């Protein structure tokens, strides 16, 4: 019998509460609040919504926004849950897999799908994630309480669909296409759910990004970097940030991997989950190519349903992080 190796919830007690009952109450409250505001979106969860994009900041900042994506997620047929998140600390040119057997949350452990992970490992395309790098990364962990809570609403704990966490590094476009092609069969399988972890614009000097786009233009080349004392008003900085994020979200909704990358290149937008998003977009594009699809044009199309920022920037010395939630039916 394989010995247990549990990744502890290293960010519990700081990025989110480590008290299980309090965490459950918070998660359920955010999910209920989101549902009350989603009447215009039709059936919730959306049947067949097996792919979501959701943020990974501290729950005080992004917990409510993430609830919108998780409210749409359909886990009714799930047999495994893929979780793709960006690497914030470890330099990684490709992707890496965990060596643990379980990931802990304050409300219980999530089992990892050792069979699928070993199958992926045998492709020799993945690195092994060290225990220390696994522990320090928050982009995967911040989704675990939501995953555990959502599964607990549909499954007995012993029947939870296992997790396949994949840490995505600083992948170039061709590498994203390669991993997209590799994962495409898993994306096509209706038994698989995919959760893509990403915040959006990180704006401010502490992020080395103070790009501003005046109201007079939509051409990114006519934008500029602001100084700390700058306080433009046409539009206010926070509205410029929203425009930049909207450009990225529209590119994702249009579904062209290359166009998404071009938008980020033109604006410099600091979407931290750009690489996991790029991998899933490449996978969906593979499935929708003429050789592999006869299909519905809306299949695999992302729909953004929530957008928030940690604050509204008005001066160049300010900062903010943006959070967006989306789903795709496949």
Tab-separated table of C-alpha atoms in Angstrom, residues 9 11-27 59 105-108 145:
chain	number	residue	atom	x	y	z
A	9	UNK	CA	-2.503	23.896	4.028
A	11	UNK	CA	-1.493	29.463	3.742
A	12	UNK	CA	-4.374	28.663	6.102
A	13	UNK	CA	-4.442	31.060	9.020
A	14	UNK	CA	-3.019	33.905	6.936
A	15	UNK	CA	-4.491	34.031	3.428
A	16	UNK	CA	-7.725	32.453	4.675
A	17	UNK	CA	-9.045	31.151	7.971
A	18	UNK	CA	-7.746	27.854	9.330
A	19	UNK	CA	-10.961	27.294	11.305
A	20	UNK	CA	-13.020	24.760	9.356
A	21	UNK	CA	-16.549	25.801	10.411
A	22	UNK	CA	-15.779	29.480	9.813
A	23	UNK	CA	-14.332	28.646	6.390
A	24	UNK	CA	-17.414	26.621	5.455
A	25	UNK	CA	-19.666	29.497	6.495
A	26	UNK	CA	-17.648	31.995	4.446
A	27	UNK	CA	-17.563	29.844	1.323
A	59	UNK	CA	-10.054	35.316	0.460
A	105	UNK	CA	-7.671	21.845	3.657
A	106	UNK	CA	-9.037	22.982	7.042
A	107	UNK	CA	-12.103	20.848	6.327
A	108	UNK	CA	-10.409	17.655	5.182
A	145	UNK	CA	-11.160	24.961	0.092
